[in-house]
Amino acid sequence: MARSKSPEELWKVLQDVQHVKRRDIVLKRELGEGAFGKVFLAECYNLSHTKEKLLVAVKTLKDPTLAARKDFQREAELLTNLQHEHIVKFYGVCVDGDPLIMVFEYMKHGDLNKFLRAHGPDATILVDGHPMQSNGELGLSQMLHIATQIAAGMVYLSSQHFVHRDLATRNCLVGNGLLVKIGDFGMSRDIYSMDYYRVGGHTMLPIRWMPPESIMYRKFSTESDVWSFGVIMWEIFTYGKQPWFQLSNNEVIECITQGRVLDRPRLCPKEVYDLMLGCWQREPQQRLNIKDIQKVLYALGKAAPVYLDILG
Ligand code: AMP
């Protein structure tokens, strides 16, 4: 994630990174694995004034090189200064000894991509060891609610002059009561490595979420984040399908640079697809801005769902 500082920001006093003691963290089980290292569910003591212990998600970094330590420190400073109801809460770090640890709020339902797939038409659940069709399919108003919350997080990021560069449902997290937050800042490239395209040695690019100017010239901006948000809406309305799943990476690059855009998902109302198209304007300045997108999504969510259902 890149940042460009505004004059006001240069004067803003940055908050210090909180430190958590190692003995205050009790690991419970593994939640997943990212490029950064393993992620665990843990109990953390002395974090909250009102509760003795809190469930948290901790990200670990084993045997860090000096460069990795520096990245870790920078990431922690950045996260400390990003605070919003739709950005995953960052509690602090534990750097006394190995591994290095980052402490985040625990989001019960995990990443949004997995959540969408689990609540789509293809999802099966195991009942007494037998696969059964899951009946928890997401409806239109829930999809709009999810999209609205991510847009709200992005309005905040853009107000802070943060360009995320990697917005996708795999980088959002789902908590209780369908609460959704932007939850990952460049640490999730391992498990979803199929979603990235390796260029040269180490650079991995999420090309399926990128606009032409990012693919062709590596230009990232608030407007390129808006393009990715259009792809997020597409993911939501397809229950977590991979964008351009039928195409190889090279075909995707060709397709996007030639100006083709993703088709309207079957369940997506015209009003929502129009928003996607507004995100996928070739010229960055022609794209909708995230504030307007958020307002429209919110209004659509409040409008009678029945009305939209018939239009869909
Ligand atoms: P990451 O390294 O952020 O990609 O995390 C790897 C996996 O761990 C994610 O796909 C989630 O399933 C899980 N995870 C990460 N952060 C959290 C969190 N704050 N709460 C719950 N699960 C998480």
GROMACS .gro file of N, CA and C in nm, residues 97-175:
model
  237
   97GLY      N    1   1.141  -1.077   2.132
   97GLY     CA    2   1.175  -1.216   2.095
   97GLY      C    3   1.113  -1.256   1.962
   98ASP      N    4   1.111  -1.387   1.939
   98ASP     CA    5   1.070  -1.442   1.811
   98ASP      C    6   0.950  -1.534   1.835
   99PRO      N    7   0.847  -1.545   1.750
   99PRO     CA    8   0.828  -1.466   1.628
   99PRO      C    9   0.776  -1.325   1.658
  100LEU      N   10   0.787  -1.237   1.559
  100LEU     CA   11   0.722  -1.107   1.571
  100LEU      C   12   0.572  -1.129   1.555
  101ILE      N   13   0.494  -1.053   1.629
  101ILE     CA   14   0.349  -1.075   1.629
  101ILE      C   15   0.273  -0.943   1.607
  102MET      N   16   0.170  -0.950   1.523
  102MET     CA   17   0.075  -0.838   1.514
  102MET      C   18  -0.058  -0.886   1.568
  103VAL      N   19  -0.122  -0.801   1.648
  103VAL     CA   20  -0.248  -0.840   1.712
  103VAL      C   21  -0.365  -0.762   1.651
  104PHE      N   22  -0.463  -0.837   1.600
  104PHE     CA   23  -0.581  -0.778   1.537
  104PHE      C   24  -0.708  -0.827   1.608
  105GLU      N   25  -0.817  -0.753   1.588
  105GLU     CA   26  -0.944  -0.805   1.637
  105GLU      C   27  -0.977  -0.933   1.561
  106TYR      N   28  -1.045  -1.024   1.627
  106TYR     CA   29  -1.083  -1.150   1.564
  106TYR      C   30  -1.215  -1.133   1.491
  107MET      N   31  -1.217  -1.171   1.364
  107MET     CA   32  -1.339  -1.163   1.284
  107MET      C   33  -1.387  -1.306   1.262
  108LYS      N   34  -1.498  -1.336   1.328
  108LYS     CA   35  -1.544  -1.473   1.345
  108LYS      C   36  -1.562  -1.552   1.215
  109HIS      N   37  -1.610  -1.487   1.109
  109HIS     CA   38  -1.640  -1.562   0.988
  109HIS      C   39  -1.528  -1.562   0.883
  110GLY      N   40  -1.411  -1.512   0.922
  110GLY     CA   41  -1.296  -1.522   0.832
  110GLY      C   42  -1.305  -1.432   0.709
  111ASP      N   43  -1.235  -1.470   0.603
  111ASP     CA   44  -1.228  -1.378   0.489
  111ASP      C   45  -1.357  -1.383   0.406
  112LEU      N   46  -1.385  -1.269   0.341
  112LEU     CA   47  -1.513  -1.252   0.270
  112LEU      C   48  -1.526  -1.344   0.150
  113ASN      N   49  -1.416  -1.378   0.084
  113ASN     CA   50  -1.428  -1.466  -0.032
  113ASN      C   51  -1.480  -1.603   0.009
  114LYS      N   52  -1.420  -1.656   0.114
  114LYS     CA   53  -1.463  -1.787   0.167
  114LYS      C   54  -1.609  -1.779   0.212
  115PHE      N   55  -1.643  -1.669   0.277
  115PHE     CA   56  -1.778  -1.649   0.328
  115PHE      C   57  -1.881  -1.647   0.213
  116LEU      N   58  -1.846  -1.577   0.104
  116LEU     CA   59  -1.938  -1.569  -0.011
  116LEU      C   60  -1.959  -1.708  -0.070
  117ARG      N   61  -1.850  -1.783  -0.085
  117ARG     CA   62  -1.861  -1.918  -0.143
  117ARG      C   63  -1.945  -2.009  -0.053
  118ALA      N   64  -1.928  -1.989   0.078
  118ALA     CA   65  -2.003  -2.073   0.172
  118ALA      C   66  -2.151  -2.036   0.176
  119HIS      N   67  -2.185  -1.919   0.125
  119HIS     CA   68  -2.326  -1.877   0.126
  119HIS      C   69  -2.380  -1.860  -0.015
  120GLY      N   70  -2.326  -1.937  -0.107
  120GLY     CA   71  -2.371  -1.934  -0.245
  120GLY      C   72  -2.446  -2.060  -0.281
  121PRO      N   73  -2.493  -2.067  -0.406
  121PRO     CA   74  -2.574  -2.182  -0.448
  121PRO      C   75  -2.495  -2.313  -0.451
  122ASP      N   76  -2.362  -2.306  -0.466
  122ASP     CA   77  -2.283  -2.429  -0.477
  122ASP      C   78  -2.237  -2.482  -0.342
  123ALA      N   79  -2.269  -2.407  -0.235
  123ALA     CA   80  -2.215  -2.445  -0.104
  123ALA      C   81  -2.284  -2.571  -0.051
  124THR      N   82  -2.203  -2.657   0.007
  124THR     CA   83  -2.260  -2.772   0.076
  124THR      C   84  -2.207  -2.771   0.219
  125ILE      N   85  -2.288  -2.820   0.309
  125ILE     CA   86  -2.241  -2.833   0.446
  125ILE      C   87  -2.248  -2.980   0.484
  126LEU      N   88  -2.171  -3.017   0.584
  126LEU     CA   89  -2.175  -3.156   0.628
  126LEU      C   90  -2.272  -3.172   0.745
  127VAL      N   91  -2.372  -3.258   0.727
  127VAL     CA   92  -2.463  -3.288   0.838
  127VAL      C   93  -2.445  -3.437   0.870
  128ASP      N   94  -2.400  -3.467   0.991
  128ASP     CA   95  -2.367  -3.604   1.030
  128ASP      C   96  -2.274  -3.669   0.928
  129GLY      N   97  -2.180  -3.593   0.877
  129GLY     CA   98  -2.084  -3.648   0.782
  129GLY      C   99  -2.134  -3.655   0.639
  130HIS      N  100  -2.262  -3.619   0.616
  130HIS     CA  101  -2.314  -3.623   0.479
  130HIS      C  102  -2.323  -3.483   0.420
  131PRO      N  103  -2.278  -3.467   0.294
  131PRO     CA  104  -2.290  -3.334   0.233
  131PRO      C  105  -2.436  -3.296   0.209
  132MET      N  106  -2.475  -3.176   0.250
  132MET     CA  107  -2.612  -3.128   0.230
  132MET      C  108  -2.604  -2.989   0.170
  133GLN      N  109  -2.705  -2.954   0.093
  133GLN     CA  110  -2.712  -2.820   0.037
  133GLN      C  111  -2.726  -2.719   0.152
  134SER      N  112  -2.641  -2.616   0.152
  134SER     CA  113  -2.654  -2.513   0.255
  134SER      C  114  -2.773  -2.425   0.221
  135ASN      N  115  -2.849  -2.384   0.324
  135ASN     CA  116  -2.965  -2.301   0.293
  135ASN      C  117  -2.942  -2.154   0.327
  136GLY      N  118  -2.818  -2.123   0.360
  136GLY     CA  119  -2.790  -1.984   0.401
  136GLY      C  120  -2.751  -1.894   0.285
  137GLU      N  121  -2.821  -1.906   0.170
  137GLU     CA  122  -2.782  -1.826   0.054
  137GLU      C  123  -2.804  -1.676   0.080
  138LEU      N  124  -2.706  -1.596   0.044
  138LEU     CA  125  -2.717  -1.452   0.063
  138LEU      C  126  -2.820  -1.394  -0.032
  139GLY      N  127  -2.897  -1.298   0.016
  139GLY     CA  128  -2.994  -1.230  -0.068
  139GLY      C  129  -2.942  -1.094  -0.111
  140LEU      N  130  -3.021  -1.028  -0.195
  140LEU     CA  131  -2.979  -0.901  -0.253
  140LEU      C  132  -2.948  -0.795  -0.146
  141SER      N  133  -3.035  -0.782  -0.046
  141SER     CA  134  -3.010  -0.673   0.050
  141SER      C  135  -2.883  -0.701   0.131
  142GLN      N  136  -2.853  -0.829   0.154
  142GLN     CA  137  -2.729  -0.862   0.225
  142GLN      C  138  -2.607  -0.830   0.140
  143MET      N  139  -2.618  -0.860   0.010
  143MET     CA  140  -2.506  -0.828  -0.080
  143MET      C  141  -2.480  -0.678  -0.083
  144LEU      N  142  -2.589  -0.601  -0.087
  144LEU     CA  143  -2.574  -0.455  -0.089
  144LEU      C  144  -2.515  -0.406   0.043
  145HIS      N  145  -2.554  -0.469   0.152
  145HIS     CA  146  -2.502  -0.431   0.283
  145HIS      C  147  -2.351  -0.456   0.290
  146ILE      N  148  -2.308  -0.569   0.237
  146ILE     CA  149  -2.164  -0.602   0.236
  146ILE      C  150  -2.088  -0.498   0.153
  147ALA      N  151  -2.138  -0.470   0.032
  147ALA     CA  152  -2.070  -0.376  -0.058
  147ALA      C  153  -2.065  -0.235   0.003
  148THR      N  154  -2.174  -0.194   0.067
  148THR     CA  155  -2.180  -0.060   0.127
  148THR      C  156  -2.072  -0.043   0.234
  149GLN      N  157  -2.053  -0.148   0.313
  149GLN     CA  158  -1.955  -0.138   0.423
  149GLN      C  159  -1.811  -0.129   0.370
  150ILE      N  160  -1.782  -0.204   0.264
  150ILE     CA  161  -1.646  -0.196   0.208
  150ILE      C  162  -1.625  -0.057   0.148
  151ALA      N  163  -1.730  -0.007   0.081
  151ALA     CA  164  -1.720   0.129   0.024
  151ALA      C  165  -1.695   0.231   0.135
  152ALA      N  166  -1.761   0.212   0.250
  152ALA     CA  167  -1.741   0.306   0.362
  152ALA      C  168  -1.595   0.302   0.410
  153GLY      N  169  -1.538   0.184   0.417
  153GLY     CA  170  -1.397   0.171   0.455
  153GLY      C  171  -1.307   0.241   0.354
  154MET      N  172  -1.344   0.229   0.228
  154MET     CA  173  -1.263   0.292   0.122
  154MET      C  174  -1.276   0.444   0.123
  155VAL      N  175  -1.394   0.495   0.157
  155VAL     CA  176  -1.410   0.641   0.168
  155VAL      C  177  -1.311   0.692   0.273
  156TYR      N  178  -1.301   0.617   0.382
  156TYR     CA  179  -1.206   0.655   0.487
  156TYR      C  180  -1.062   0.648   0.435
  157LEU      N  181  -1.026   0.537   0.370
  157LEU     CA  182  -0.889   0.523   0.319
  157LEU      C  183  -0.854   0.638   0.225
  158SER      N  184  -0.949   0.674   0.137
  158SER     CA  185  -0.917   0.781   0.042
  158SER      C  186  -0.907   0.915   0.116
  159SER      N  187  -0.985   0.934   0.223
  159SER     CA  188  -0.973   1.058   0.300
  159SER      C  189  -0.835   1.067   0.368
  160GLN      N  190  -0.774   0.952   0.391
  160GLN     CA  191  -0.641   0.948   0.452
  160GLN      C  192  -0.529   0.944   0.347
  161HIS      N  193  -0.570   0.956   0.220
  161HIS     CA  194  -0.476   0.950   0.108
  161HIS      C  195  -0.401   0.819   0.100
  162PHE      N  196  -0.470   0.712   0.137
  162PHE     CA  197  -0.411   0.580   0.124
  162PHE      C  198  -0.458   0.514  -0.004
  163VAL      N  199  -0.365   0.460  -0.076
  163VAL     CA  200  -0.401   0.380  -0.193
  163VAL      C  201  -0.372   0.236  -0.153
  164HIS      N  202  -0.474   0.151  -0.158
  164HIS     CA  203  -0.459   0.015  -0.105
  164HIS      C  204  -0.385  -0.077  -0.203
  165ARG      N  205  -0.422  -0.071  -0.331
  165ARG     CA  206  -0.360  -0.149  -0.440
  165ARG      C  207  -0.403  -0.295  -0.448
  166ASP      N  208  -0.467  -0.345  -0.346
  166ASP     CA  209  -0.498  -0.489  -0.347
  166ASP      C  210  -0.635  -0.515  -0.287
  167LEU      N  211  -0.733  -0.434  -0.326
  167LEU     CA  212  -0.868  -0.455  -0.274
  167LEU      C  213  -0.932  -0.572  -0.347
  168ALA      N  214  -0.983  -0.666  -0.271
  168ALA     CA  215  -1.047  -0.787  -0.324
  168ALA      C  216  -1.120  -0.850  -0.207
  169THR      N  217  -1.218  -0.937  -0.235
  169THR     CA  218  -1.292  -0.995  -0.121
  169THR      C  219  -1.202  -1.080  -0.032
  170ARG      N  220  -1.095  -1.139  -0.088
  170ARG     CA  221  -1.005  -1.221  -0.003
  170ARG      C  222  -0.939  -1.135   0.104
  171ASN      N  223  -0.933  -1.003   0.084
  171ASN     CA  224  -0.869  -0.914   0.180
  171ASN      C  225  -0.969  -0.841   0.270
  172CYS      N  226  -1.093  -0.887   0.270
  172CYS     CA  227  -1.192  -0.832   0.363
  172CYS      C  228  -1.230  -0.942   0.462
  173LEU      N  229  -1.273  -0.902   0.579
  173LEU     CA  230  -1.309  -1.000   0.683
  173LEU      C  231  -1.453  -0.980   0.728
  174VAL      N  232  -1.513  -1.091   0.774
  174VAL     CA  233  -1.654  -1.088   0.814
  174VAL      C  234  -1.666  -1.123   0.963
  175GLY      N  235  -1.735  -1.038   1.036
  175GLY     CA  236  -1.756  -1.063   1.179
  175GLY      C  237  -1.901  -1.097   1.207
   0.00000   0.00000   0.00000
